[in-house]
C-alpha cells in the first residue's frame, strides 16, 4: 500500500509570507519520506471543519505548479476539483499544463462539488445536485476528448458546447493524466468511475463500508464491461492518530484496509505546517505500511 499526503490547511505562524517556504519544505519532506502522491484542496474558502472561511485557503492549481517546481518525483493533483469551479475545457488545459511542467506527474481529481457557501460568497453558479452530476459526466467526456490526439473536433452536450477540443501541447503522461473521481455515491459517482475513471477515492470510514463500496464499483464495472482491476483504488484517512503522530494507533486503524485491494492511502492531517510532520511521522509510516502488505 502506497502513501499519499493531502495538504488541507494553510495556517502558519508566519502568515502568508511563510507559506511558500513551508510548501517547498513539505514537498522535499514528502519525497524524502517516500510519499507517492501529494494533493491539495480545490476550494475558494476553507472548510468549516478546518476553521471556516476566515482561515487561509490557496488556489489549488497555482499551488500545485509551485510544488511541481520544488519536487521531482512525487505525483501532484487536486483532491478534488468541483465540477462547477472551472469550465471543463479550461480545466483540461490547466491539468495538462501541470502535467507538462511537472514532467508527467499530474493527475486530475474531480467531483460533483458540494460547498454552497463558497459559490454564493464569490458569485459562482451552484446548480442543483442532479445538474451538477450531468455537468460532471460531460466534463469527464470533454477531458477525455481533449486528451485524444485523434479527436480535436467539437463537443456538443446539454450544458457545454466546444467548437474545438484542441489541447496543445499534449499531456506528457500516457495515454493521459490519471482521472480520479472522488466520492462514494453508489448510483452516480461509482458508475462514473466505472465508465470514465482511472482511479476512485473513498473515505476510510470502516473496512466494512469500503468493502461494500468496492463491491458496488465492481458491479458497475460489470455493467459497463470494464475491467475492475484497471481502476486504482485510493482511500483518504482523516483519523486523529496520523495528525497526532501516534504510529501504533494509526497502524491499528488502517490494518483492516490492507486486504481490500487499496493501492494508496492518502493521509489528510489537520496541520498548517506539514513538513515537520512528514519527517517525524510519514517516513516511518511508509515503512511500516509496506510491512503490513
PDB file of C-alpha atoms in Angstrom:
ATOM      1  CA  UNK A   1       0.000   0.000   0.000  1.00  0.00           C
ATOM      2  CA  UNK A   2       1.461   3.317  -1.076  1.00  0.00           C
ATOM      3  CA  UNK A   3       1.050   6.544   0.875  1.00  0.00           C
ATOM      4  CA  UNK A   4      -0.174   9.906  -0.310  1.00  0.00           C
ATOM      5  CA  UNK A   5      -0.424  13.142   1.647  1.00  0.00           C
ATOM      6  CA  UNK A   6      -3.214  15.678   1.313  1.00  0.00           C
ATOM      7  CA  UNK A   7      -2.396  19.245   2.391  1.00  0.00           C
ATOM      8  CA  UNK A   8      -5.678  20.742   3.549  1.00  0.00           C
ATOM      9  CA  UNK A   9      -4.665  23.567   5.877  1.00  0.00           C
ATOM     10  CA  UNK A  10      -2.506  26.609   5.209  1.00  0.00           C
ATOM     11  CA  UNK A  11      -2.412  28.195   8.639  1.00  0.00           C
ATOM     12  CA  UNK A  12       1.138  29.143   9.559  1.00  0.00           C
ATOM     13  CA  UNK A  13       2.542  31.209  12.448  1.00  0.00           C
ATOM     14  CA  UNK A  14       4.406  33.279   9.881  1.00  0.00           C
ATOM     15  CA  UNK A  15       1.235  34.009   7.901  1.00  0.00           C
ATOM     16  CA  UNK A  16       1.118  34.353   4.135  1.00  0.00           C
ATOM     17  CA  UNK A  17       4.780  35.327   3.708  1.00  0.00           C
ATOM     18  CA  UNK A  18       5.867  31.983   5.209  1.00  0.00           C
ATOM     19  CA  UNK A  19       3.631  29.725   3.114  1.00  0.00           C
ATOM     20  CA  UNK A  20       5.914  29.421   0.094  1.00  0.00           C
ATOM     21  CA  UNK A  21       8.860  28.209   2.147  1.00  0.00           C
ATOM     22  CA  UNK A  22       6.647  25.794   4.097  1.00  0.00           C
ATOM     23  CA  UNK A  23       5.185  24.289   0.919  1.00  0.00           C
ATOM     24  CA  UNK A  24       8.638  23.855  -0.587  1.00  0.00           C
ATOM     25  CA  UNK A  25       9.807  22.152   2.614  1.00  0.00           C
ATOM     26  CA  UNK A  26       6.726  19.907   2.584  1.00  0.00           C
ATOM     27  CA  UNK A  27       7.445  18.847  -0.994  1.00  0.00           C
ATOM     28  CA  UNK A  28      11.036  17.948  -0.144  1.00  0.00           C
ATOM     29  CA  UNK A  29       9.962  16.105   3.005  1.00  0.00           C
ATOM     30  CA  UNK A  30       7.289  14.161   1.101  1.00  0.00           C
ATOM     31  CA  UNK A  31       9.807  12.873  -1.402  1.00  0.00           C
ATOM     32  CA  UNK A  32      12.326  12.023   1.311  1.00  0.00           C
ATOM     33  CA  UNK A  33       9.610  10.075   3.164  1.00  0.00           C
ATOM     34  CA  UNK A  34       8.692   8.003   0.112  1.00  0.00           C
ATOM     35  CA  UNK A  35       5.275   9.561  -0.473  1.00  0.00           C
ATOM     36  CA  UNK A  36       3.832   8.614  -3.861  1.00  0.00           C
ATOM     37  CA  UNK A  37       1.414  11.499  -4.369  1.00  0.00           C
ATOM     38  CA  UNK A  38       0.832  14.944  -2.920  1.00  0.00           C
ATOM     39  CA  UNK A  39      -2.501  16.723  -3.177  1.00  0.00           C
ATOM     40  CA  UNK A  40      -4.185  19.945  -2.113  1.00  0.00           C
ATOM     41  CA  UNK A  41      -7.787  21.038  -1.695  1.00  0.00           C
ATOM     42  CA  UNK A  42      -9.580  22.814  -4.511  1.00  0.00           C
ATOM     43  CA  UNK A  43     -11.789  25.283  -2.692  1.00  0.00           C
ATOM     44  CA  UNK A  44     -12.313  29.023  -2.595  1.00  0.00           C
ATOM     45  CA  UNK A  45     -12.986  29.101   1.159  1.00  0.00           C
ATOM     46  CA  UNK A  46     -11.568  26.894   3.894  1.00  0.00           C
ATOM     47  CA  UNK A  47     -13.888  24.144   5.121  1.00  0.00           C
ATOM     48  CA  UNK A  48     -15.945  24.607   8.262  1.00  0.00           C
ATOM     49  CA  UNK A  49     -14.302  21.592   9.923  1.00  0.00           C
ATOM     50  CA  UNK A  50     -10.906  23.231   9.326  1.00  0.00           C
ATOM     51  CA  UNK A  51     -11.805  26.533  10.933  1.00  0.00           C
ATOM     52  CA  UNK A  52     -14.124  28.061   8.363  1.00  0.00           C
ATOM     53  CA  UNK A  53     -13.919  30.618   5.596  1.00  0.00           C
ATOM     54  CA  UNK A  54     -11.867  33.072   7.633  1.00  0.00           C
ATOM     55  CA  UNK A  55      -8.921  30.647   7.632  1.00  0.00           C
ATOM     56  CA  UNK A  56      -6.333  30.664   4.802  1.00  0.00           C
ATOM     57  CA  UNK A  57      -7.035  28.859   1.515  1.00  0.00           C
ATOM     58  CA  UNK A  58      -4.772  28.922  -1.533  1.00  0.00           C
ATOM     59  CA  UNK A  59      -5.833  28.473  -5.154  1.00  0.00           C
ATOM     60  CA  UNK A  60      -5.179  24.835  -5.933  1.00  0.00           C
ATOM     61  CA  UNK A  61      -3.514  24.710  -9.334  1.00  0.00           C
ATOM     62  CA  UNK A  62      -1.231  27.674  -8.656  1.00  0.00           C
ATOM     63  CA  UNK A  63      -0.130  25.853  -5.503  1.00  0.00           C
ATOM     64  CA  UNK A  64       0.475  22.622  -7.426  1.00  0.00           C
ATOM     65  CA  UNK A  65       2.557  24.444 -10.041  1.00  0.00           C
ATOM     66  CA  UNK A  66       4.698  25.827  -7.202  1.00  0.00           C
ATOM     67  CA  UNK A  67       5.069  22.322  -5.776  1.00  0.00           C
ATOM     68  CA  UNK A  68       5.999  20.996  -9.221  1.00  0.00           C
ATOM     69  CA  UNK A  69       8.942  23.414  -9.291  1.00  0.00           C
ATOM     70  CA  UNK A  70      10.110  22.223  -5.857  1.00  0.00           C
ATOM     71  CA  UNK A  71       9.758  18.449  -6.359  1.00  0.00           C
ATOM     72  CA  UNK A  72      10.931  15.905  -8.901  1.00  0.00           C
ATOM     73  CA  UNK A  73       9.279  12.536  -8.230  1.00  0.00           C
ATOM     74  CA  UNK A  74       6.036  12.852  -6.277  1.00  0.00           C
ATOM     75  CA  UNK A  75       2.797  12.880  -8.268  1.00  0.00           C
ATOM     76  CA  UNK A  76       0.647  16.002  -7.956  1.00  0.00           C
ATOM     77  CA  UNK A  77      -3.080  16.616  -8.068  1.00  0.00           C
ATOM     78  CA  UNK A  78      -6.198  18.071  -6.520  1.00  0.00           C
ATOM     79  CA  UNK A  79      -8.461  16.099  -4.207  1.00  0.00           C
ATOM     80  CA  UNK A  80     -10.872  17.021  -5.766  1.00  0.00           C
ATOM     81  CA  UNK A  81     -11.921  19.790  -8.167  1.00  0.00           C
ATOM     82  CA  UNK A  82     -15.612  20.622  -8.004  1.00  0.00           C
ATOM     83  CA  UNK A  83     -17.092  20.471 -11.481  1.00  0.00           C
ATOM     84  CA  UNK A  84     -18.589  23.937 -11.007  1.00  0.00           C
ATOM     85  CA  UNK A  85     -15.250  25.676 -10.376  1.00  0.00           C
ATOM     86  CA  UNK A  86     -13.883  25.901 -13.924  1.00  0.00           C
ATOM     87  CA  UNK A  87     -15.169  25.448 -17.438  1.00  0.00           C
ATOM     88  CA  UNK A  88     -14.212  21.881 -18.425  1.00  0.00           C
ATOM     89  CA  UNK A  89     -12.155  22.942 -21.455  1.00  0.00           C
ATOM     90  CA  UNK A  90     -10.147  25.259 -19.233  1.00  0.00           C
ATOM     91  CA  UNK A  91      -9.823  22.586 -16.547  1.00  0.00           C
ATOM     92  CA  UNK A  92      -8.369  20.137 -19.067  1.00  0.00           C
ATOM     93  CA  UNK A  93      -5.911  22.791 -20.241  1.00  0.00           C
ATOM     94  CA  UNK A  94      -4.864  23.624 -16.669  1.00  0.00           C
ATOM     95  CA  UNK A  95      -4.327  19.966 -15.768  1.00  0.00           C
ATOM     96  CA  UNK A  96      -2.378  19.473 -18.991  1.00  0.00           C
ATOM     97  CA  UNK A  97      -0.150  22.424 -18.177  1.00  0.00           C
ATOM     98  CA  UNK A  98       0.604  20.975 -14.741  1.00  0.00           C
ATOM     99  CA  UNK A  99       1.399  17.635 -16.367  1.00  0.00           C
ATOM    100  CA  UNK A 100       3.744  19.234 -18.910  1.00  0.00           C
ATOM    101  CA  UNK A 101       5.691  21.432 -16.487  1.00  0.00           C
ATOM    102  CA  UNK A 102       5.993  18.604 -13.928  1.00  0.00           C
ATOM    103  CA  UNK A 103       7.286  16.112 -16.477  1.00  0.00           C
ATOM    104  CA  UNK A 104       4.207  13.905 -16.469  1.00  0.00           C
ATOM    105  CA  UNK A 105       3.421  13.876 -12.740  1.00  0.00           C
ATOM    106  CA  UNK A 106      -0.107  15.352 -12.776  1.00  0.00           C
ATOM    107  CA  UNK A 107      -3.401  13.665 -12.072  1.00  0.00           C
ATOM    108  CA  UNK A 108      -6.878  15.144 -12.353  1.00  0.00           C
ATOM    109  CA  UNK A 109      -9.162  14.733  -9.350  1.00  0.00           C
ATOM    110  CA  UNK A 110     -12.756  15.776  -9.975  1.00  0.00           C
ATOM    111  CA  UNK A 111     -16.150  15.501  -8.316  1.00  0.00           C
ATOM    112  CA  UNK A 112     -19.659  16.949  -8.335  1.00  0.00           C
ATOM    113  CA  UNK A 113     -18.973  19.853  -5.868  1.00  0.00           C
ATOM    114  CA  UNK A 114     -20.913  20.455  -2.673  1.00  0.00           C
ATOM    115  CA  UNK A 115     -19.781  23.551  -0.747  1.00  0.00           C
ATOM    116  CA  UNK A 116     -22.545  26.061  -1.434  1.00  0.00           C
ATOM    117  CA  UNK A 117     -21.154  28.841   0.786  1.00  0.00           C
ATOM    118  CA  UNK A 118     -18.042  29.412  -1.297  1.00  0.00           C
ATOM    119  CA  UNK A 119     -20.084  29.535  -4.506  1.00  0.00           C
ATOM    120  CA  UNK A 120     -22.509  32.059  -3.073  1.00  0.00           C
ATOM    121  CA  UNK A 121     -19.684  34.007  -1.457  1.00  0.00           C
ATOM    122  CA  UNK A 122     -17.775  34.558  -4.696  1.00  0.00           C
ATOM    123  CA  UNK A 123     -20.727  34.615  -7.064  1.00  0.00           C
ATOM    124  CA  UNK A 124     -20.119  31.260  -8.757  1.00  0.00           C
ATOM    125  CA  UNK A 125     -23.265  29.476 -10.014  1.00  0.00           C
ATOM    126  CA  UNK A 126     -24.205  26.425  -7.954  1.00  0.00           C
ATOM    127  CA  UNK A 127     -26.834  24.377  -9.797  1.00  0.00           C
ATOM    128  CA  UNK A 128     -28.909  21.607  -8.192  1.00  0.00           C
ATOM    129  CA  UNK A 129     -27.229  18.312  -7.500  1.00  0.00           C
ATOM    130  CA  UNK A 130     -28.761  16.472 -10.468  1.00  0.00           C
ATOM    131  CA  UNK A 131     -27.416  19.094 -12.850  1.00  0.00           C
ATOM    132  CA  UNK A 132     -24.007  19.020 -11.197  1.00  0.00           C
ATOM    133  CA  UNK A 133     -23.763  15.301 -11.936  1.00  0.00           C
ATOM    134  CA  UNK A 134     -24.822  15.907 -15.525  1.00  0.00           C
ATOM    135  CA  UNK A 135     -22.081  18.519 -15.793  1.00  0.00           C
ATOM    136  CA  UNK A 136     -19.594  16.138 -14.186  1.00  0.00           C
ATOM    137  CA  UNK A 137     -20.237  13.481 -16.801  1.00  0.00           C
ATOM    138  CA  UNK A 138     -19.900  15.986 -19.635  1.00  0.00           C
ATOM    139  CA  UNK A 139     -16.676  17.292 -18.082  1.00  0.00           C
ATOM    140  CA  UNK A 140     -15.234  13.788 -17.992  1.00  0.00           C
ATOM    141  CA  UNK A 141     -16.135  13.290 -21.636  1.00  0.00           C
ATOM    142  CA  UNK A 142     -14.614  16.637 -22.593  1.00  0.00           C
ATOM    143  CA  UNK A 143     -11.345  15.929 -20.790  1.00  0.00           C
ATOM    144  CA  UNK A 144     -11.002  12.548 -22.444  1.00  0.00           C
ATOM    145  CA  UNK A 145     -11.747  14.058 -25.843  1.00  0.00           C
ATOM    146  CA  UNK A 146      -9.259  16.893 -25.352  1.00  0.00           C
ATOM    147  CA  UNK A 147      -6.616  14.314 -24.435  1.00  0.00           C
ATOM    148  CA  UNK A 148      -7.354  12.207 -27.522  1.00  0.00           C
ATOM    149  CA  UNK A 149      -4.949  13.316 -30.279  1.00  0.00           C
ATOM    150  CA  UNK A 150      -7.218  11.757 -32.896  1.00  0.00           C
ATOM    151  CA  UNK A 151     -10.245  13.910 -31.981  1.00  0.00           C
ATOM    152  CA  UNK A 152      -9.914  17.696 -31.988  1.00  0.00           C
ATOM    153  CA  UNK A 153     -13.454  18.219 -33.176  1.00  0.00           C
ATOM    154  CA  UNK A 154     -16.462  19.821 -31.490  1.00  0.00           C
ATOM    155  CA  UNK A 155     -18.239  18.667 -28.373  1.00  0.00           C
ATOM    156  CA  UNK A 156     -21.997  19.065 -28.125  1.00  0.00           C
ATOM    157  CA  UNK A 157     -23.516  18.426 -24.727  1.00  0.00           C
ATOM    158  CA  UNK A 158     -26.522  19.611 -22.821  1.00  0.00           C
ATOM    159  CA  UNK A 159     -24.507  22.028 -20.677  1.00  0.00           C
ATOM    160  CA  UNK A 160     -21.258  22.552 -22.592  1.00  0.00           C
ATOM    161  CA  UNK A 161     -20.534  23.199 -26.252  1.00  0.00           C
ATOM    162  CA  UNK A 162     -16.993  23.410 -27.572  1.00  0.00           C
ATOM    163  CA  UNK A 163     -16.261  24.260 -31.199  1.00  0.00           C
ATOM    164  CA  UNK A 164     -12.795  22.708 -30.934  1.00  0.00           C
ATOM    165  CA  UNK A 165     -11.195  20.424 -28.370  1.00  0.00           C
ATOM    166  CA  UNK A 166      -7.593  21.339 -29.124  1.00  0.00           C
ATOM    167  CA  UNK A 167      -5.048  20.760 -26.368  1.00  0.00           C
ATOM    168  CA  UNK A 168      -1.535  21.723 -27.472  1.00  0.00           C
ATOM    169  CA  UNK A 169       0.936  20.726 -26.155  1.00  0.00           C
ATOM    170  CA  UNK A 170      -0.466  17.337 -25.307  1.00  0.00           C
ATOM    171  CA  UNK A 171       0.000  15.873 -21.828  1.00  0.00           C
ATOM    172  CA  UNK A 172       3.285  14.156 -21.075  1.00  0.00           C
ATOM    173  CA  UNK A 173       1.502  11.351 -19.195  1.00  0.00           C
ATOM    174  CA  UNK A 174       0.400   8.487 -21.407  1.00  0.00           C
ATOM    175  CA  UNK A 175      -2.228   7.947 -22.512  1.00  0.00           C
ATOM    176  CA  UNK A 176      -3.325  10.960 -20.450  1.00  0.00           C
ATOM    177  CA  UNK A 177      -3.203  12.239 -16.850  1.00  0.00           C
ATOM    178  CA  UNK A 178      -4.936   9.886 -14.453  1.00  0.00           C
ATOM    179  CA  UNK A 179      -8.583  10.809 -13.918  1.00  0.00           C
ATOM    180  CA  UNK A 180      -9.522  10.287 -10.278  1.00  0.00           C
ATOM    181  CA  UNK A 181     -13.212  10.626  -9.411  1.00  0.00           C
ATOM    182  CA  UNK A 182     -13.875  11.433  -5.777  1.00  0.00           C
ATOM    183  CA  UNK A 183     -16.867  10.239  -3.785  1.00  0.00           C
ATOM    184  CA  UNK A 184     -18.678   7.087  -2.807  1.00  0.00           C
ATOM    185  CA  UNK A 185     -22.167   7.709  -4.184  1.00  0.00           C
ATOM    186  CA  UNK A 186     -23.386   4.299  -5.263  1.00  0.00           C
ATOM    187  CA  UNK A 187     -25.840   5.195  -8.028  1.00  0.00           C
ATOM    188  CA  UNK A 188     -23.999   8.001  -9.814  1.00  0.00           C
ATOM    189  CA  UNK A 189     -20.427   8.587  -8.666  1.00  0.00           C
ATOM    190  CA  UNK A 190     -19.220   4.987  -8.717  1.00  0.00           C
ATOM    191  CA  UNK A 191     -20.967   4.432 -12.045  1.00  0.00           C
ATOM    192  CA  UNK A 192     -18.979   7.352 -13.462  1.00  0.00           C
ATOM    193  CA  UNK A 193     -15.790   5.809 -12.065  1.00  0.00           C
ATOM    194  CA  UNK A 194     -16.548   2.579 -13.920  1.00  0.00           C
ATOM    195  CA  UNK A 195     -17.330   4.424 -17.129  1.00  0.00           C
ATOM    196  CA  UNK A 196     -14.659   7.143 -17.205  1.00  0.00           C
ATOM    197  CA  UNK A 197     -12.269   6.947 -14.251  1.00  0.00           C
ATOM    198  CA  UNK A 198      -8.734   5.685 -13.922  1.00  0.00           C
ATOM    199  CA  UNK A 199      -8.969   5.891 -10.125  1.00  0.00           C
ATOM    200  CA  UNK A 200     -11.511   6.322  -7.346  1.00  0.00           C
ATOM    201  CA  UNK A 201     -11.216   7.970  -3.956  1.00  0.00           C
ATOM    202  CA  UNK A 202     -13.219   6.835  -0.946  1.00  0.00           C
ATOM    203  CA  UNK A 203     -13.112   7.836   2.702  1.00  0.00           C
ATOM    204  CA  UNK A 204     -11.550   5.353   5.121  1.00  0.00           C
ATOM    205  CA  UNK A 205     -14.797   5.160   7.094  1.00  0.00           C
ATOM    206  CA  UNK A 206     -14.508   1.481   8.044  1.00  0.00           C
ATOM    207  CA  UNK A 207     -13.174  -1.629   6.290  1.00  0.00           C
ATOM    208  CA  UNK A 208     -16.716  -2.971   6.026  1.00  0.00           C
ATOM    209  CA  UNK A 209     -18.028   0.196   4.381  1.00  0.00           C
ATOM    210  CA  UNK A 210     -15.108   0.402   1.966  1.00  0.00           C
ATOM    211  CA  UNK A 211     -15.522  -3.263   1.036  1.00  0.00           C
ATOM    212  CA  UNK A 212     -19.173  -2.588   0.283  1.00  0.00           C
ATOM    213  CA  UNK A 213     -18.361   0.459  -1.880  1.00  0.00           C
ATOM    214  CA  UNK A 214     -15.798  -1.520  -3.834  1.00  0.00           C
ATOM    215  CA  UNK A 215     -18.331  -4.304  -4.379  1.00  0.00           C
ATOM    216  CA  UNK A 216     -20.733  -1.695  -5.790  1.00  0.00           C
ATOM    217  CA  UNK A 217     -17.959  -0.408  -8.043  1.00  0.00           C
ATOM    218  CA  UNK A 218     -17.283  -3.945  -9.215  1.00  0.00           C
ATOM    219  CA  UNK A 219     -20.960  -4.298 -10.143  1.00  0.00           C
ATOM    220  CA  UNK A 220     -20.859  -1.071 -12.162  1.00  0.00           C
ATOM    221  CA  UNK A 221     -17.721  -2.306 -13.917  1.00  0.00           C
ATOM    222  CA  UNK A 222     -19.513  -5.493 -14.920  1.00  0.00           C
ATOM    223  CA  UNK A 223     -22.425  -3.461 -16.289  1.00  0.00           C
ATOM    224  CA  UNK A 224     -20.018  -1.198 -18.224  1.00  0.00           C
ATOM    225  CA  UNK A 225     -17.866  -4.110 -19.435  1.00  0.00           C
ATOM    226  CA  UNK A 226     -14.927  -2.519 -17.632  1.00  0.00           C
ATOM    227  CA  UNK A 227     -12.054  -4.410 -16.045  1.00  0.00           C
ATOM    228  CA  UNK A 228     -12.389  -3.636 -12.331  1.00  0.00           C
ATOM    229  CA  UNK A 229      -8.698  -4.284 -11.749  1.00  0.00           C
ATOM    230  CA  UNK A 230      -7.678  -1.438 -14.080  1.00  0.00           C
ATOM    231  CA  UNK A 231      -9.129   1.128 -11.649  1.00  0.00           C
ATOM    232  CA  UNK A 232      -6.779   2.440  -8.970  1.00  0.00           C
ATOM    233  CA  UNK A 233      -8.370   2.437  -5.519  1.00  0.00           C
ATOM    234  CA  UNK A 234      -7.401   5.220  -3.120  1.00  0.00           C
ATOM    235  CA  UNK A 235      -8.610   5.969   0.416  1.00  0.00           C
ATOM    236  CA  UNK A 236      -8.462   9.238   2.314  1.00  0.00           C
ATOM    237  CA  UNK A 237      -7.652   8.810   6.013  1.00  0.00           C
ATOM    238  CA  UNK A 238      -8.504  11.715   8.332  1.00  0.00           C
ATOM    239  CA  UNK A 239      -8.074   9.978  11.687  1.00  0.00           C
ATOM    240  CA  UNK A 240      -6.504  11.828  14.571  1.00  0.00           C
ATOM    241  CA  UNK A 241      -3.875   9.132  15.037  1.00  0.00           C
ATOM    242  CA  UNK A 242      -1.986  10.363  11.980  1.00  0.00           C
ATOM    243  CA  UNK A 243      -2.330  14.046  12.878  1.00  0.00           C
ATOM    244  CA  UNK A 244      -1.162  13.284  16.434  1.00  0.00           C
ATOM    245  CA  UNK A 245       1.745  11.196  15.173  1.00  0.00           C
ATOM    246  CA  UNK A 246       0.664   8.051  17.029  1.00  0.00           C
ATOM    247  CA  UNK A 247       2.101   5.429  14.685  1.00  0.00           C
ATOM    248  CA  UNK A 248       0.862   2.356  16.551  1.00  0.00           C
ATOM    249  CA  UNK A 249      -2.703   3.672  16.780  1.00  0.00           C
ATOM    250  CA  UNK A 250      -2.591   4.642  13.120  1.00  0.00           C
ATOM    251  CA  UNK A 251      -1.477   1.177  12.059  1.00  0.00           C
ATOM    252  CA  UNK A 252      -4.281  -0.381  14.116  1.00  0.00           C
ATOM    253  CA  UNK A 253      -6.764   1.949  12.409  1.00  0.00           C
ATOM    254  CA  UNK A 254      -5.708   1.071   8.881  1.00  0.00           C
ATOM    255  CA  UNK A 255      -4.788  -2.604   9.198  1.00  0.00           C
ATOM    256  CA  UNK A 256      -8.275  -3.672   8.110  1.00  0.00           C
ATOM    257  CA  UNK A 257      -7.908  -1.999   4.720  1.00  0.00           C
ATOM    258  CA  UNK A 258      -4.814  -3.870   3.587  1.00  0.00           C
ATOM    259  CA  UNK A 259      -6.681  -6.830   2.102  1.00  0.00           C
ATOM    260  CA  UNK A 260      -9.185  -4.850   0.063  1.00  0.00           C
ATOM    261  CA  UNK A 261      -7.046  -4.098  -2.972  1.00  0.00           C
ATOM    262  CA  UNK A 262      -6.419  -0.480  -1.977  1.00  0.00           C
ATOM    263  CA  UNK A 263      -3.401   0.936  -3.798  1.00  0.00           C
ATOM    264  CA  UNK A 264      -2.883   4.236  -1.977  1.00  0.00           C
ATOM    265  CA  UNK A 265      -3.800   5.503   1.474  1.00  0.00           C
ATOM    266  CA  UNK A 266      -3.945   9.303   1.422  1.00  0.00           C
ATOM    267  CA  UNK A 267      -3.251  10.888   4.791  1.00  0.00           C
ATOM    268  CA  UNK A 268      -5.030  14.182   5.449  1.00  0.00           C
ATOM    269  CA  UNK A 269      -3.649  15.692   8.668  1.00  0.00           C
ATOM    270  CA  UNK A 270      -5.260  18.851  10.010  1.00  0.00           C
ATOM    271  CA  UNK A 271      -1.992  20.735  10.274  1.00  0.00           C
ATOM    272  CA  UNK A 272      -0.896  24.093   8.916  1.00  0.00           C
ATOM    273  CA  UNK A 273       2.748  23.027   8.893  1.00  0.00           C
ATOM    274  CA  UNK A 274       3.164  19.592   7.356  1.00  0.00           C
ATOM    275  CA  UNK A 275       6.900  19.468   6.628  1.00  0.00           C
ATOM    276  CA  UNK A 276       7.969  18.517  10.149  1.00  0.00           C
ATOM    277  CA  UNK A 277       5.107  16.029  10.477  1.00  0.00           C
ATOM    278  CA  UNK A 278       6.183  14.387   7.206  1.00  0.00           C
ATOM    279  CA  UNK A 279       9.669  13.914   8.571  1.00  0.00           C
ATOM    280  CA  UNK A 280       8.581  12.647  12.004  1.00  0.00           C
ATOM    281  CA  UNK A 281       5.588  10.502  11.145  1.00  0.00           C
ATOM    282  CA  UNK A 282       5.151   9.750   7.454  1.00  0.00           C
ATOM    283  CA  UNK A 283       8.585   8.291   6.739  1.00  0.00           C
ATOM    284  CA  UNK A 284       8.200   5.627   9.458  1.00  0.00           C
ATOM    285  CA  UNK A 285       4.551   5.083   8.455  1.00  0.00           C
ATOM    286  CA  UNK A 286       5.532   4.349   4.845  1.00  0.00           C
ATOM    287  CA  UNK A 287       7.944   1.654   6.017  1.00  0.00           C
ATOM    288  CA  UNK A 288       5.503   0.095   8.467  1.00  0.00           C
ATOM    289  CA  UNK A 289       2.676   0.006   5.901  1.00  0.00           C
ATOM    290  CA  UNK A 290       4.961  -1.826   3.496  1.00  0.00           C
ATOM    291  CA  UNK A 291       5.471  -4.465   6.186  1.00  0.00           C
ATOM    292  CA  UNK A 292       1.701  -4.849   6.630  1.00  0.00           C
ATOM    293  CA  UNK A 293       1.326  -5.828   2.979  1.00  0.00           C
TER     294      UNK A 293
END
